[in-house]
Short mmCIF file of C-alpha atoms in Angstrom, two decimals:
data_model
loop_
_atom_site.label_atom_id
_atom_site.label_comp_id
_atom_site.label_asym_id
_atom_site.label_seq_id
_atom_site.Cartn_x
_atom_site.Cartn_y
_atom_site.Cartn_z
CA MET A 267 79.52 145.24 53.53
CA GLY A 268 76.99 146.72 55.88
CA SER A 269 77.29 147.62 59.54
CA TYR A 270 78.58 144.30 60.78
CA THR A 271 79.93 143.69 64.24
CA VAL A 272 82.63 141.28 63.10
CA THR A 273 84.27 143.86 60.84
CA GLU A 274 86.66 145.20 63.44
CA THR A 275 87.51 141.70 64.72
CA VAL A 276 88.27 140.37 61.26
CA ALA A 277 90.21 143.49 60.36
CA THR A 278 92.63 143.07 63.23
CA THR A 279 93.86 139.83 61.69
CA THR A 280 93.71 141.08 58.11
CA ASN A 281 95.27 144.52 58.05
CA ARG A 282 98.98 144.59 57.28
CA SER A 283 99.10 148.40 57.63
CA GLY A 284 99.73 148.85 53.89
CA HIS A 285 102.93 150.79 54.54
CA ARG A 286 106.62 150.01 54.16
CA ASN A 287 109.22 152.38 55.59
CA GLY A 288 106.47 154.91 56.25
CA LYS A 289 105.27 154.85 52.63
CA PRO A 290 102.26 152.99 51.19
CA GLU A 291 103.09 149.73 49.50
CA VAL A 292 102.49 149.90 45.75
CA PHE A 293 101.12 147.01 43.72
CA THR A 294 100.72 146.47 40.02
CA LEU A 295 97.55 144.80 38.80
CA GLN A 296 99.48 141.62 38.06
CA GLN A 297 100.96 141.58 41.56
CA VAL A 298 97.49 141.78 43.08
CA ARG A 299 96.27 138.89 40.95
CA THR A 300 99.39 136.79 41.54
CA TYR A 301 99.10 137.28 45.30
CA ASN A 302 95.48 136.16 45.18
CA GLU A 303 96.33 133.05 43.19
CA GLU A 304 99.30 132.01 45.32
CA ASN A 305 97.65 132.68 48.68
CA LYS A 306 94.01 131.88 47.87
CA ALA A 307 93.37 135.48 48.84
CA HIS A 308 90.75 138.01 47.81
CA ARG A 309 92.34 141.38 47.30
CA VAL A 310 90.25 143.94 45.45
CA ILE A 311 90.79 147.48 44.22
CA TYR A 312 88.62 150.40 45.28
CA LYS A 313 89.40 153.96 44.18
CA ASN A 314 93.01 153.10 43.31
CA LYS A 315 93.71 151.42 46.65
CA VAL A 316 94.17 147.71 47.38
CA TYR A 317 92.16 146.01 50.12
CA ASP A 318 92.50 142.46 51.43
CA LEU A 319 89.00 141.09 52.09
CA THR A 320 90.07 137.45 52.43
CA LYS A 321 89.06 136.90 56.04
CA PHE A 322 86.04 139.17 55.78
CA LYS A 323 84.68 137.23 52.82
CA ASP A 324 82.66 134.73 54.84
CA HIS A 325 81.34 137.48 57.11
CA HIS A 326 80.15 139.73 54.31
CA PRO A 327 76.41 140.40 54.81
CA GLY A 328 75.88 140.27 51.06
CA GLY A 329 77.38 136.79 50.81
CA ASN A 330 80.91 135.71 49.90
CA LEU A 331 80.41 135.35 46.14
CA PRO A 332 80.41 139.10 45.32
CA ILE A 333 83.89 139.34 46.89
CA VAL A 334 85.04 136.16 45.16
CA HIS A 335 83.91 137.42 41.76
CA MET A 336 85.58 140.82 42.18
CA SER A 337 88.85 139.35 43.46
CA GLY A 338 91.81 140.87 41.60
CA LYS A 339 89.57 143.41 39.88
CA ASP A 340 88.52 147.01 40.25
CA ALA A 341 85.39 146.85 42.42
CA THR A 342 84.91 150.61 42.65
CA ASP A 343 81.63 150.84 40.75
CA GLN A 344 80.18 147.68 42.31
CA MET A 345 81.06 148.67 45.86
CA THR A 346 79.77 152.19 45.35
CA ALA A 347 76.50 150.88 43.95
CA PHE A 348 75.88 148.48 46.85
CA HIS A 349 77.12 150.45 49.86
CA PRO A 350 76.77 153.96 51.32
CA VAL A 351 80.00 155.83 50.65
CA ALA A 352 80.19 156.94 54.28
CA MET A 353 80.16 153.31 55.40
CA LEU A 354 82.89 152.36 52.92
CA ASP A 355 85.05 155.26 54.08
CA LYS A 356 84.62 154.11 57.69
CA LYS A 357 85.10 150.35 57.30
CA LEU A 358 87.53 149.88 54.42
CA PRO A 359 90.67 151.46 55.94
CA ALA A 360 90.93 148.46 58.29
CA PHE A 361 91.53 146.22 55.24
CA TYR A 362 93.93 148.54 53.38
CA VAL A 363 97.18 146.94 52.22
CA GLY A 364 98.52 149.43 49.68
CA ASP A 365 97.98 151.49 46.54
CA LEU A 366 97.65 150.54 42.92
CA ASP A 367 100.67 151.51 40.81
CA SER A 368 100.15 155.07 39.59
CA ASP A 369 101.18 154.03 36.09
CA GLU A 370 97.99 151.99 35.94
CA VAL A 371 95.76 154.72 37.36
CA VAL A 372 93.59 157.15 35.46
CA THR A 373 91.53 159.47 37.65
CA THR A 374 87.77 159.32 37.01
CA PRO A 375 84.81 160.90 38.83
CA SER A 376 84.35 157.80 40.98
CA GLY A 377 88.05 156.86 41.25
CA GLY A 378 88.11 154.12 38.61
CA THR A 379 91.38 152.77 37.20
CA LYS A 380 92.62 152.46 33.65
CA PRO A 381 92.92 148.64 33.40
CA PHE A 382 89.31 148.15 34.43
CA GLY A 383 86.44 149.62 32.51
CA ASN A 384 87.84 153.08 31.96
CA SER A 385 86.01 153.35 28.67
CA SER A 386 84.15 156.47 27.59
CA LEU A 387 80.91 154.61 28.36
CA ALA A 388 82.06 153.91 31.91
CA ARG A 389 83.07 157.53 32.44
CA GLU A 390 79.73 158.76 31.14
CA PHE A 391 77.86 156.30 33.33
CA ARG A 392 79.75 157.38 36.45
CA LYS A 393 79.08 161.01 35.59
CA MET A 394 75.38 160.25 35.22
CA VAL A 395 75.30 158.47 38.60
CA ASP A 396 76.97 161.47 40.27
CA GLU A 397 74.40 163.80 38.70
CA PHE A 398 71.52 161.60 39.84
CA ASN A 399 72.92 161.62 43.37
CA GLU A 400 73.25 165.39 43.40
CA GLU A 401 69.68 165.78 42.13
CA GLY A 402 68.32 163.47 44.83
CA TRP A 403 67.02 160.70 42.60
CA TYR A 404 68.31 158.06 45.03
CA SER A 405 66.57 159.64 48.03
CA THR A 406 63.58 157.66 49.27
CA ASN A 407 60.09 158.94 48.50
CA TYR A 408 58.41 157.60 51.64
CA SER A 409 54.94 158.71 50.54
CA PHE A 410 55.18 156.21 47.67
CA TYR A 411 55.78 153.33 50.09
CA TYR A 412 53.02 154.48 52.44
CA LYS A 413 50.56 154.51 49.55
CA THR A 414 51.80 151.19 48.19
CA GLY A 415 51.60 149.63 51.66
CA LEU A 416 47.99 150.74 52.06
CA TRP A 417 47.19 149.40 48.60
CA VAL A 418 48.69 146.00 49.42
CA LEU A 419 46.88 145.83 52.75
CA SER A 420 43.60 146.61 51.01
CA LEU A 421 44.24 143.78 48.54
CA TYR A 422 44.93 141.40 51.43
CA ALA A 423 41.79 142.55 53.28
CA ALA A 424 39.65 141.96 50.18
CA PHE A 425 41.30 138.57 49.56
CA ILE A 426 40.75 137.38 53.15
CA GLY A 427 37.20 138.71 53.24
CA LEU A 428 36.21 137.00 50.01
CA THR A 429 37.91 133.76 51.04
CA LEU A 430 36.10 133.56 54.36
CA SER A 431 32.76 134.42 52.82
CA GLY A 432 33.02 132.44 49.58
CA TRP A 433 35.20 129.41 50.36
CA ALA A 434 33.59 126.17 49.11
CA LYS A 435 30.48 128.09 48.12
CA ASP A 436 31.07 129.40 44.62
CA VAL A 437 34.02 129.19 42.28
CA PRO A 438 33.93 132.81 40.96
CA THR A 439 34.30 134.28 44.45
CA VAL A 440 37.21 132.01 45.33
CA THR A 441 38.84 132.71 41.96
CA LEU A 442 38.57 136.47 42.52
CA ALA A 443 40.07 136.07 45.98
CA ALA A 444 42.99 134.10 44.53
CA CYS A 445 43.60 136.83 41.94
CA LEU A 446 43.62 139.51 44.64
CA ASN A 447 46.15 137.45 46.61
CA GLY A 448 48.30 137.17 43.47
CA PHE A 449 48.15 140.93 42.91
CA ALA A 450 49.18 141.51 46.54
CA TRP A 451 52.17 139.17 46.17
CA GLN A 452 53.15 140.89 42.94
CA GLN A 453 53.16 144.30 44.63
CA LEU A 454 55.02 142.94 47.66
CA SER A 455 57.77 141.59 45.43
CA PHE A 456 58.72 145.11 44.35
CA ILE A 457 58.79 146.32 47.96
CA ALA A 458 60.88 143.29 48.97
CA HIS A 459 63.25 144.04 46.07
CA ASP A 460 63.86 147.57 47.31
CA LEU A 461 64.29 146.38 50.90
CA GLY A 462 66.75 143.73 49.74
CA HIS A 463 68.83 146.49 48.17
CA ASN A 464 68.65 148.55 51.41
CA GLY A 465 66.91 151.11 49.24
CA ILE A 466 64.13 152.34 51.53
CA THR A 467 65.56 153.45 54.88
CA HIS A 468 69.14 152.83 53.64
CA ILE A 469 69.88 151.30 57.05
CA ARG A 470 70.71 147.66 56.51
CA LYS A 471 69.38 146.24 59.77
CA ILE A 472 66.05 148.02 59.39
CA ASP A 473 65.55 147.23 55.71
CA HIS A 474 66.59 143.60 56.20
CA GLY A 475 64.25 143.20 59.18
CA ILE A 476 61.28 144.66 57.33
CA GLY A 477 62.29 142.57 54.33
CA ILE A 478 62.00 139.36 56.34
CA VAL A 479 58.48 140.35 57.42
CA VAL A 480 57.48 141.14 53.85
CA ALA A 481 59.24 138.26 52.08
CA ASN A 482 59.13 135.42 54.62
CA TYR A 483 56.06 136.07 56.73
CA MET A 484 53.82 137.49 54.01
CA GLY A 485 55.27 135.80 50.92
CA GLY A 486 56.80 132.54 52.10
CA LEU A 487 60.17 133.29 50.48
CA SER A 488 63.59 133.73 52.07
CA MET A 489 64.87 137.28 52.02
CA GLY A 490 68.36 135.96 52.74
CA TRP A 491 68.22 133.62 49.74
CA TRP A 492 67.02 136.40 47.46
CA LYS A 493 69.83 138.73 48.53
CA HIS A 494 72.42 135.96 48.26
CA SER A 495 71.32 135.19 44.71
CA HIS A 496 70.47 138.68 43.50
CA ASN A 497 73.71 140.27 44.71
CA VAL A 498 75.65 137.81 42.54
CA HIS A 499 73.37 138.64 39.61
CA HIS A 500 74.29 142.32 39.87
CA ILE A 501 78.02 141.63 40.20
CA VAL A 502 78.34 139.23 37.22
CA THR A 503 75.19 140.09 35.29
CA ASN A 504 74.20 137.58 32.60
CA SER A 505 77.31 135.45 32.99
CA PRO A 506 76.23 131.90 32.04
CA VAL A 507 78.75 130.42 34.49
CA HIS A 508 78.19 132.73 37.47
CA ASP A 509 74.76 134.42 37.30
CA PRO A 510 72.06 132.24 38.96
CA ASP A 511 69.29 134.47 37.60
CA ILE A 512 69.81 133.11 34.09
CA GLN A 513 70.60 129.48 35.00
CA HIS A 514 67.34 127.69 34.23
CA MET A 515 68.52 124.37 32.86
CA PRO A 516 67.16 121.87 31.95
CA PHE A 517 64.02 123.83 31.03
CA PHE A 518 65.32 127.06 29.49
CA ALA A 519 68.55 128.16 27.80
CA VAL A 520 69.00 131.90 27.34
CA SER A 521 72.42 131.53 25.72
CA ASN A 522 74.18 129.05 23.44
CA GLU A 523 76.78 128.72 26.19
CA PHE A 524 74.42 126.46 28.10
CA PHE A 525 74.80 123.85 25.36
CA LYS A 526 78.30 123.14 26.75
CA SER A 527 77.25 121.61 30.10
CA LEU A 528 78.62 124.52 32.12
CA TYR A 529 79.61 124.39 35.77
CA SER A 530 77.58 126.81 37.92
CA THR A 531 79.77 128.56 40.48
CA TYR A 532 76.62 129.55 42.37
CA HIS A 533 74.88 126.16 42.55
CA LYS A 534 78.24 124.33 42.62
CA ARG A 535 77.22 121.70 40.08
CA VAL A 536 77.36 120.99 36.36
CA MET A 537 74.31 122.04 34.37
CA ASP A 538 74.22 119.00 32.10
CA PHE A 539 73.02 119.53 28.57
CA ASP A 540 71.87 115.95 28.14
CA ALA A 541 69.11 114.34 26.07
CA ALA A 542 66.36 115.51 28.40
CA SER A 543 67.70 119.08 28.34
CA ARG A 544 67.93 119.05 24.55
CA PHE A 545 64.31 117.96 24.30
CA LEU A 546 62.97 120.51 26.80
CA VAL A 547 65.02 123.41 25.44
CA SER A 548 63.86 122.64 21.90
CA LEU A 549 60.32 123.30 23.14
CA GLN A 550 61.06 126.19 25.50
CA HIS A 551 59.10 128.69 23.40
CA TYR A 552 56.01 126.55 23.96
CA LEU A 553 56.74 125.50 27.53
CA TYR A 554 57.62 128.91 28.95
CA LEU A 555 54.15 129.98 30.11
CA PRO A 556 53.02 126.53 31.35
CA ILE A 557 56.22 126.11 33.38
CA MET A 558 56.00 129.63 34.77
CA LEU A 559 52.61 128.76 36.26
CA PHE A 560 54.65 126.74 38.77
CA GLY A 561 57.56 129.19 38.99
CA ARG A 562 56.69 130.35 42.51
CA PHE A 563 57.07 126.80 43.83
CA ASN A 564 60.65 126.84 42.59
CA LEU A 565 61.23 129.98 44.66
CA TYR A 566 59.87 128.20 47.73
CA ALA A 567 62.23 125.30 47.05
CA GLN A 568 65.26 127.56 46.54
CA SER A 569 64.45 129.38 49.79
CA LEU A 570 64.37 126.13 51.77
CA ILE A 571 67.52 124.80 50.11
CA TYR A 572 69.31 128.01 51.06
CA LEU A 573 68.14 127.94 54.68
CA ALA A 574 68.87 124.20 55.04
CA SER A 575 72.49 124.66 53.95
CA LYS A 576 75.28 123.97 56.43
CA GLU A 577 76.84 127.29 55.47
CA LYS A 578 76.34 130.28 57.72
CA ARG A 579 72.93 131.88 57.27
CA GLU A 580 72.11 135.18 58.93
CA HIS A 581 68.80 135.12 60.84
CA ARG A 582 68.16 131.50 59.83
CA GLY A 583 65.75 130.88 62.72
CA MET A 584 63.76 134.04 62.07
CA GLU A 585 63.48 133.24 58.39
CA LEU A 586 62.34 129.65 59.01
CA ALA A 587 59.79 130.92 61.50
CA GLY A 588 58.51 133.34 58.90
CA ILE A 589 58.08 130.61 56.30
CA ALA A 590 56.31 128.41 58.87
CA PHE A 591 53.99 131.30 59.69
CA PHE A 592 53.28 131.78 56.01
CA CYS A 593 52.40 128.10 55.59
CA ALA A 594 50.11 128.31 58.60
CA TRP A 595 48.05 131.22 57.36
#
C-alpha cells in the first residue's frame, strides 16, 4: 500500500468500525465473498481479520489489480511480502470491518487461515521467511549497490567514449560501444527491479524516485508500467488469464490454455488464437531468438501505452520527461 497521503481520506469513507454492540463483527469466508459479489466490493483477509479496500483500490500505489485479484481471499502472505509489517499495522486498522469466523481459522506463524493455503508447504515456507528475516537476509547490503553503481557508470563512460571517438569511423569500435551499452542496460535492469520492489532503501518514495531515474532517464522504460505489470505477476503468478508476464500471443504460447482465445484481465482484450497465431506459435522454437532481438522495443511500446492511458498514473509527467530525455541522449 505504501505511505500514501490519500489513505486517511479514503479510510474515513470506508471504515464501518468493524464492531457491533461493542464486539467485532464476525464473517465466514462465504459471507465475505457474497458481500463482494453483491456490492462490487473488495474485501480481503489479512491475519484472520477482514478489511474493506474497495475505495482504496484505485489509490493503491501498486495498482488496483493486486487488490482485485485478492478480493475474497486470504492476502496475508501477499501483503506481507509486498509491504513492511510496520506500515500494514499502521494503515490497515482504518479499513477493518470485522474478524474471520474462528471456526475457519488455524493459527500459523504469519497468521494464515485454514481455507487458504494452510498446507504443510505453506507453513514451511512461512517459517523459512521468518527465519530469513531474523537472520537479516532481507536487509540491504549497500556496498553491493555502490559497487554495482560504479561498475555501471564505468560501462557508460566506456560506451560514450568509444562512441564519440569511433562513430562513423570503424565498425568494430562502434560495435564494442553498443555491446558496452547493452551490458550497462542489463545491469541497470536488476537495480531497477530491486527499486521497483522497494528493496533497497525500503522507503517507497525514495526507491520509486531513484527507480524513475534508472528506468526512465537511463533506460527509456516506465518504472510505473513495470511495477503495475510486475506486481500482478507476483500476485497471480503464471495464470494464463491474469499474468501479463506470460501473455505473449500471437508469437509465443507458454501453456495450452492460450489455444482457447483467453481474455486477458490485464490487457482487457481477447488474445485470439487465430490462423496467424497458430502459424507463429508452431514456429516459436525457431522464432524465439530472432523475435527477442526486438524485445526491448516492445518494452518501450508498453511503457508509452501505460503512460498514455486515461487511467490515473502516478508521476506521469516525470516519467514522460524521463523517456524524452532518454530519446534525446
